[in-house]
mmCIF file of C-alpha atoms in Angstrom:
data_model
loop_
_atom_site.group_PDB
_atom_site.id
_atom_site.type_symbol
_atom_site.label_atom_id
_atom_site.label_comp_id
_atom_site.label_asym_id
_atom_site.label_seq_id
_atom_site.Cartn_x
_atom_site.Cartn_y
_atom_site.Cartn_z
ATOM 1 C CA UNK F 7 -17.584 7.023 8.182
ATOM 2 C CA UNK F 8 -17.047 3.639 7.018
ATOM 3 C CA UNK F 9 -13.671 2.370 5.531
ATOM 4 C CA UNK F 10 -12.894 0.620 2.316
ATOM 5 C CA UNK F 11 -14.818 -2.748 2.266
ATOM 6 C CA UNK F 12 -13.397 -5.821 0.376
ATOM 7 C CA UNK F 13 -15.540 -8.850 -0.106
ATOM 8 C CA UNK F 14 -14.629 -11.556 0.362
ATOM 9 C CA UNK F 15 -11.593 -11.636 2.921
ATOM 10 C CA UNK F 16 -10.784 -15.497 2.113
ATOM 11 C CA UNK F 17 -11.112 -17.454 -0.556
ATOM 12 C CA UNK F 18 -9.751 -20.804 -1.762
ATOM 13 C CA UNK F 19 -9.741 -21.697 -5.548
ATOM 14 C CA UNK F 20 -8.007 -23.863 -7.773
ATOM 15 C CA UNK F 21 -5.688 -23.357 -10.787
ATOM 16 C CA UNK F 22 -7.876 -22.960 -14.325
ATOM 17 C CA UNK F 23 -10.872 -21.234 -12.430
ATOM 18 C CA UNK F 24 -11.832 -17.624 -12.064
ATOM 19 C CA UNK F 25 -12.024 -15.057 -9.312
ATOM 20 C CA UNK F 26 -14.112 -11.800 -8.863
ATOM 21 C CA UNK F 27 -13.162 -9.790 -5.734
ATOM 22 C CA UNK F 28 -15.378 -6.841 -4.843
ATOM 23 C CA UNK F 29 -14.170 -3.258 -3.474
ATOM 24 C CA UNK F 30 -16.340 -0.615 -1.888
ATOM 25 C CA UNK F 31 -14.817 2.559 -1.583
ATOM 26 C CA UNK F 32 -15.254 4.970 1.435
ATOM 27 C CA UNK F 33 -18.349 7.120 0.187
ATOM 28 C CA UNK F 34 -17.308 10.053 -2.031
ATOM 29 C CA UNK F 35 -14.314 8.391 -3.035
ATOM 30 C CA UNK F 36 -14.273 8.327 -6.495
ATOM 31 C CA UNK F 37 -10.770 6.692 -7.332
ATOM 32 C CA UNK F 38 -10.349 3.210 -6.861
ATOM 33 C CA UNK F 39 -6.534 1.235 -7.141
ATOM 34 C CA UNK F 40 -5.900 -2.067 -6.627
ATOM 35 C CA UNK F 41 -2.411 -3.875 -5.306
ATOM 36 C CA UNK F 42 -1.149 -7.172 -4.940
ATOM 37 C CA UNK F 43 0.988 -8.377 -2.174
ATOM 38 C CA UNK F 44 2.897 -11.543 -2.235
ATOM 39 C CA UNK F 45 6.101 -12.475 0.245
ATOM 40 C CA UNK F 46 8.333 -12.606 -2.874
ATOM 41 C CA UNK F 47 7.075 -9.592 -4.990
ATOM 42 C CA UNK F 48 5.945 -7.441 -2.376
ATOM 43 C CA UNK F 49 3.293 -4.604 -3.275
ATOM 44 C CA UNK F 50 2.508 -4.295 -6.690
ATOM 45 C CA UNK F 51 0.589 -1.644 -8.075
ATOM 46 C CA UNK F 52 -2.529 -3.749 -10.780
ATOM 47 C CA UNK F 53 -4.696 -0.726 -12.029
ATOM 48 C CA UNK F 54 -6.623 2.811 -10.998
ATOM 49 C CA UNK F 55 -10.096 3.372 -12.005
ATOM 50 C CA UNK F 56 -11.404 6.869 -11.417
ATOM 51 C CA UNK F 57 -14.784 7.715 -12.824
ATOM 52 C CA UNK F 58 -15.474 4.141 -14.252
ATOM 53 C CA UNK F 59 -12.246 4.595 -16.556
ATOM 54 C CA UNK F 60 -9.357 2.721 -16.098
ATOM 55 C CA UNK F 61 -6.585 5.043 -15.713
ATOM 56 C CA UNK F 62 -3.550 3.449 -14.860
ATOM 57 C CA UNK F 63 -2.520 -0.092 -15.153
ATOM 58 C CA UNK F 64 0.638 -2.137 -13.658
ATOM 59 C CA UNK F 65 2.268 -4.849 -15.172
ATOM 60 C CA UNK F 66 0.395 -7.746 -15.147
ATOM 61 C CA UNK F 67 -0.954 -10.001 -18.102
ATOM 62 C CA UNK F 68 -4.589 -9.820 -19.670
ATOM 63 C CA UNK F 69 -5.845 -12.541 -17.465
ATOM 64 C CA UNK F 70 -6.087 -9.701 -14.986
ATOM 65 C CA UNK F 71 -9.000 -7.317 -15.362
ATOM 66 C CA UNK F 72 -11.066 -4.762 -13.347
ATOM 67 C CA UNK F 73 -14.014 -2.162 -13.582
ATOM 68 C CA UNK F 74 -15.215 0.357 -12.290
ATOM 69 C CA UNK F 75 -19.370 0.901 -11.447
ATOM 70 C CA UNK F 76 -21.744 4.219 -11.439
ATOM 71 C CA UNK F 77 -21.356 4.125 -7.476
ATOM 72 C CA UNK F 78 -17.529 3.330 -7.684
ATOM 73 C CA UNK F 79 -17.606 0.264 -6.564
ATOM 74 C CA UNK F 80 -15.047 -1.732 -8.136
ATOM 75 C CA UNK F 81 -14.479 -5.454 -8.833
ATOM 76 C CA UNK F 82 -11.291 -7.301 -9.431
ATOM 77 C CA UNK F 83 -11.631 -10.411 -11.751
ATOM 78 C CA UNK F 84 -8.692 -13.003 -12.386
ATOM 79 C CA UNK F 85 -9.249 -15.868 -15.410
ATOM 80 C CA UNK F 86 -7.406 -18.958 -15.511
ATOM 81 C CA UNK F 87 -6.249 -18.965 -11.911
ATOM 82 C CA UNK F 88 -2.093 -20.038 -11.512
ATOM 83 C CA UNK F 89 -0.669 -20.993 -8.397
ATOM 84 C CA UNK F 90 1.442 -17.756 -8.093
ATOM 85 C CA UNK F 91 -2.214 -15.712 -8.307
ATOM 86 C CA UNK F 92 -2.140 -16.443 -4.819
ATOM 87 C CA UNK F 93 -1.881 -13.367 -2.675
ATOM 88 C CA UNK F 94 -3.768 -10.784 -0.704
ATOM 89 C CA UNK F 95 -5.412 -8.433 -3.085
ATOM 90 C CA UNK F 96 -5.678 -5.081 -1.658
ATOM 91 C CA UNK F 97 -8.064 -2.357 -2.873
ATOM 92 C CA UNK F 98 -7.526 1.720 -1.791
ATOM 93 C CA UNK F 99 -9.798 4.645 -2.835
ATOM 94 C CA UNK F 100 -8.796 8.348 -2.443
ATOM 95 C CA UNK F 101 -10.844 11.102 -2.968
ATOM 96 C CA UNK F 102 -8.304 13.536 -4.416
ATOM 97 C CA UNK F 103 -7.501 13.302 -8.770
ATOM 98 C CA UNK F 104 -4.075 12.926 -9.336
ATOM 99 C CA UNK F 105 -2.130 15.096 -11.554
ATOM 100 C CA UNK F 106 -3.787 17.535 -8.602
ATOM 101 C CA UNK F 107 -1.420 17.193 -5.867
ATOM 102 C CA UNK F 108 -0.376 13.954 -4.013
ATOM 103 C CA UNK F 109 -2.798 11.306 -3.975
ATOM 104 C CA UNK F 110 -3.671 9.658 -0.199
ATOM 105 C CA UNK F 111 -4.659 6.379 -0.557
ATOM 106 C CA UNK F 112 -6.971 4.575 2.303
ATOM 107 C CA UNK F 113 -6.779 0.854 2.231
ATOM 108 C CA UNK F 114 -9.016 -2.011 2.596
ATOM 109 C CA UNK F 115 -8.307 -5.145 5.157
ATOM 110 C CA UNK F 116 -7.823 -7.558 1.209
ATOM 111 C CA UNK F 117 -8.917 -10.455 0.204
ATOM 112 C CA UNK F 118 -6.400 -13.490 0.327
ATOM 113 C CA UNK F 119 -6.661 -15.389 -2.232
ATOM 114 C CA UNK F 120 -5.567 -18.970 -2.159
ATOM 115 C CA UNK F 121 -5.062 -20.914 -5.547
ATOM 116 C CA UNK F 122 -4.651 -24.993 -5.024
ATOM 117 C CA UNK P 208 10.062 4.873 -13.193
ATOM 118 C CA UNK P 209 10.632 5.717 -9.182
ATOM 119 C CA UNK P 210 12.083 2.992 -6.479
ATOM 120 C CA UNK P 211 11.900 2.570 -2.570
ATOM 121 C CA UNK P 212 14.493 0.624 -0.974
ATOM 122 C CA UNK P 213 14.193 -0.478 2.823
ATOM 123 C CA UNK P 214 17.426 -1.710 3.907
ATOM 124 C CA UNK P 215 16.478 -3.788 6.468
ATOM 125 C CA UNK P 216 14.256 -6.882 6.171
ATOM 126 C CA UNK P 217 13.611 -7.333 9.818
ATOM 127 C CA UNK P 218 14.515 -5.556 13.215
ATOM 128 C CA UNK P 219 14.033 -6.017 16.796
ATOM 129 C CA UNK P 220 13.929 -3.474 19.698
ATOM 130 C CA UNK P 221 13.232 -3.624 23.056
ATOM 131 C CA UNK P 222 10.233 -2.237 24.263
ATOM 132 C CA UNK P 223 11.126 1.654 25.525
ATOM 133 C CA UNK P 224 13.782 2.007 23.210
ATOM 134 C CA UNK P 225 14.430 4.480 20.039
ATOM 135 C CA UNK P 226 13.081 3.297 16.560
ATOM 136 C CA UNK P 227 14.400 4.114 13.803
ATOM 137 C CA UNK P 228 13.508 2.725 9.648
ATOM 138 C CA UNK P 229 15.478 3.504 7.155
ATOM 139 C CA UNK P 230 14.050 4.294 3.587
ATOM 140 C CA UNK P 231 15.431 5.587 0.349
ATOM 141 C CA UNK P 232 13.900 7.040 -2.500
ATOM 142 C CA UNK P 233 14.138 7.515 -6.360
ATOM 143 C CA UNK P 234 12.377 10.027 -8.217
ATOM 144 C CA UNK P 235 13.222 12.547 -10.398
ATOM 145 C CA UNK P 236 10.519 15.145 -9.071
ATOM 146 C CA UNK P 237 9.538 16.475 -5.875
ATOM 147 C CA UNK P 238 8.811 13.484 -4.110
ATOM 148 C CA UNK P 239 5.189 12.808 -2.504
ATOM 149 C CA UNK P 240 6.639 9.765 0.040
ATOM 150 C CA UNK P 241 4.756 7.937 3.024
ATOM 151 C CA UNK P 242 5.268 5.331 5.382
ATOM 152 C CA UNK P 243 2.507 3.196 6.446
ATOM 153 C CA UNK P 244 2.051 0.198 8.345
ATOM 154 C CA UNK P 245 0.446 -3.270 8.367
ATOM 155 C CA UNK P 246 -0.513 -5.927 11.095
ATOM 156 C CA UNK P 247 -0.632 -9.535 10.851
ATOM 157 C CA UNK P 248 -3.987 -9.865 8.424
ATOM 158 C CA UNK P 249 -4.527 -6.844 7.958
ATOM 159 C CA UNK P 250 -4.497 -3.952 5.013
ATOM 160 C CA UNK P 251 -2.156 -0.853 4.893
ATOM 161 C CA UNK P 252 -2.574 2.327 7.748
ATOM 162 C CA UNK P 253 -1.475 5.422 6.884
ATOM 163 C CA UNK P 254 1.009 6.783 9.821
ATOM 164 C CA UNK P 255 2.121 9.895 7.838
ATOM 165 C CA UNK P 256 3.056 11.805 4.557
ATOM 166 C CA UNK P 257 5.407 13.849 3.994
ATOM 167 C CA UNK P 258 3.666 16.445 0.679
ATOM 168 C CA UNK P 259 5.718 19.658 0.771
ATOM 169 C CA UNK P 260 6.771 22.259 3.230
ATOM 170 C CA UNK P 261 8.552 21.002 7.204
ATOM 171 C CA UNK P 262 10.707 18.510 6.172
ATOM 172 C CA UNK P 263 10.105 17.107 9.553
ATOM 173 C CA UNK P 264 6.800 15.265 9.457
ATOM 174 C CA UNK P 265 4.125 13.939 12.327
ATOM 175 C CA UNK P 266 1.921 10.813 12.025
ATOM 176 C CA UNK P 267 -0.188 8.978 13.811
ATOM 177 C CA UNK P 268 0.826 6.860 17.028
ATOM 178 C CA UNK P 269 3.939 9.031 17.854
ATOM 179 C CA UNK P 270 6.275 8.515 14.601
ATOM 180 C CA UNK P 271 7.754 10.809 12.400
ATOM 181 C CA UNK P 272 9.630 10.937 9.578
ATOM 182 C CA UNK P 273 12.074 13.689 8.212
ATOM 183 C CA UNK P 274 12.675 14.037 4.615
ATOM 184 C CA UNK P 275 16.501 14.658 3.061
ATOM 185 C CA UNK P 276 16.691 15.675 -0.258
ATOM 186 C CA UNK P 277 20.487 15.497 -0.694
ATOM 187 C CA UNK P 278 20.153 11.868 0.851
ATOM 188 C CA UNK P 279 17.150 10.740 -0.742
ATOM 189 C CA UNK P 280 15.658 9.373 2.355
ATOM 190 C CA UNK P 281 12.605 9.559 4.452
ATOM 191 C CA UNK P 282 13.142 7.637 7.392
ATOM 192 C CA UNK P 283 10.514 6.612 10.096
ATOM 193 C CA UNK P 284 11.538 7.413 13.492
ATOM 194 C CA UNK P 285 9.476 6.702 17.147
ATOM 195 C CA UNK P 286 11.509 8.023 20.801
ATOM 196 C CA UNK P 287 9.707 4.948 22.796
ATOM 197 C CA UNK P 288 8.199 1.996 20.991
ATOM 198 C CA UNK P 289 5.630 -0.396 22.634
ATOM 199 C CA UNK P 290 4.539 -3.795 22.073
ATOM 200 C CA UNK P 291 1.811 -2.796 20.176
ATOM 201 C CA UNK P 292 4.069 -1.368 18.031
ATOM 202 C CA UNK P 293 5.291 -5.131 16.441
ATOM 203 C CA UNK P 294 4.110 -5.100 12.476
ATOM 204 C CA UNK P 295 5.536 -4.268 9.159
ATOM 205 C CA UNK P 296 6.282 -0.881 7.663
ATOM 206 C CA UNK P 297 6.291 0.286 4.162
ATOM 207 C CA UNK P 298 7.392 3.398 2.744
ATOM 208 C CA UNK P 299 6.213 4.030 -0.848
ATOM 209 C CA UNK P 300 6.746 7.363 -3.408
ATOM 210 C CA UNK P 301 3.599 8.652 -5.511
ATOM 211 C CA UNK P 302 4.729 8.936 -9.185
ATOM 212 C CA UNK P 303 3.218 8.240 -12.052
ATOM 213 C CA UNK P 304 0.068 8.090 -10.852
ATOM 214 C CA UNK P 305 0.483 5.077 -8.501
ATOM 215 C CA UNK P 306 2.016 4.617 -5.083
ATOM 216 C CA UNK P 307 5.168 2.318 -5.430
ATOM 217 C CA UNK P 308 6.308 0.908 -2.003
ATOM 218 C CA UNK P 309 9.682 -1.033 -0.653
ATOM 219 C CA UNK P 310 9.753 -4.400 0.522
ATOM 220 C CA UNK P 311 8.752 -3.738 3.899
ATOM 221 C CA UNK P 312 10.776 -4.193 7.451
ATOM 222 C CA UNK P 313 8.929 -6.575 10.008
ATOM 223 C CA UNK P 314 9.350 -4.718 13.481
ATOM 224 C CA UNK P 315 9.666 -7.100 16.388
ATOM 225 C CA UNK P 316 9.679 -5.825 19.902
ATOM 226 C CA UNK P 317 11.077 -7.722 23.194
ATOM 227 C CA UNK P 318 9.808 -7.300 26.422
#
């Protein structure tokens, strides 16, 4: 079956502007969780959507935001764009809950993101 | 709030040889801990988990990892690496809902 799809895989934006990046989860999935990866920070954990609720949610400000659709699709969206935005965005669905036993995430390829 | 620390930023190996990555874990619960791996470009593969149960674990590709509770570690282990091998390997720990992961270590292999 098909993997976790991120759209798109490169993009180039500068500082001030906004971003959406676009997850489709492997089919039945129904949690979605997002990560950032930079060289400096490494993998940080953004937010978990399960059922079109947000669930969980890292430590990031309000200029980060996500959501969750009917098909569990999920979308990524980043407002006034900084130069240390830049990163590969990673997306990973699972089809277990958690709180029901450990949770196996399946990752997408990412989207880099490039802020000038 | 749990931690993964992987000692070593970068290591090289020659191709044939024993592999061994080191990982440590904090958590005050039975730990749900993986190891996965990433190629230039590329997202995050799952090589194994360790859930419960054998503390000795299989993955994919020929690695392993065996869990130590009194040592807090989970480290990633191959007999014979090959070139193919070459990428970067996180270990993370499930806890509060989220996977957190170590820094990495970049694997290079020599002919």
């Amino acid at each position: 079956k098909a993997g976790v799809t991120q759209t798109p895989r490169y993009l180039i934006k500068t500082r001030g502007q906004q971003v959406t990046l676009s997850c489709s989860p492997i089919s039945g999935h129904r949690s979605v969780s997002w990560y950032q990866q930079t060289p400096g920070q490494g993998l940080q954990f953004l937010f978990e959507y399960f059922s079109e609720t947000q669930r969980n949610k890292g430590n990031f400000p309000g200029r980060f935001s996500g959501r969750q659709f009917s098909n569990s699709r999920s979308e990524m969206n980043v407002s006034t764009l900084e130069l240390g935005d830049s990163a590969l965005y990673l997306c990973a669905s699972s089809g277990q809950v958690y709180n029901s036993g450990a949770n196996v995430l399946t990752f997408g390829a990412g989207s880099r993101l490039t802020v000038l | 709030a749990q931690s993964v620390t992987q000692p070593d930023i970068h290591i090289t190996v020659s191709e044939g040889a024993s592999l061994e990555l080191r990982c440590n874990y904090s958590y005050g619960a039975t730990p749900y801990l993986f190891w996965y791996v990433q190629s230039p470009g590329q997202g995050l593969q799952l090589l194994l988990k360790y859930f419960s149960g054998d503390t000795l674990v299989q993955g994919i590709k020929g690695f392993e990892a065996e869990f130590k509770r009194s040592q807090s570690s989970f480290n990633l282990r191959k007999p014979s690496v090959h070139w193919s091998d070459a990428a970067e390997y996180f270990c993370a720990v499930e806890g509060n809902e989220k996977l957190t992961f170590g820094t990495g270590t970049r694997l290079t292999i020599i002919p």
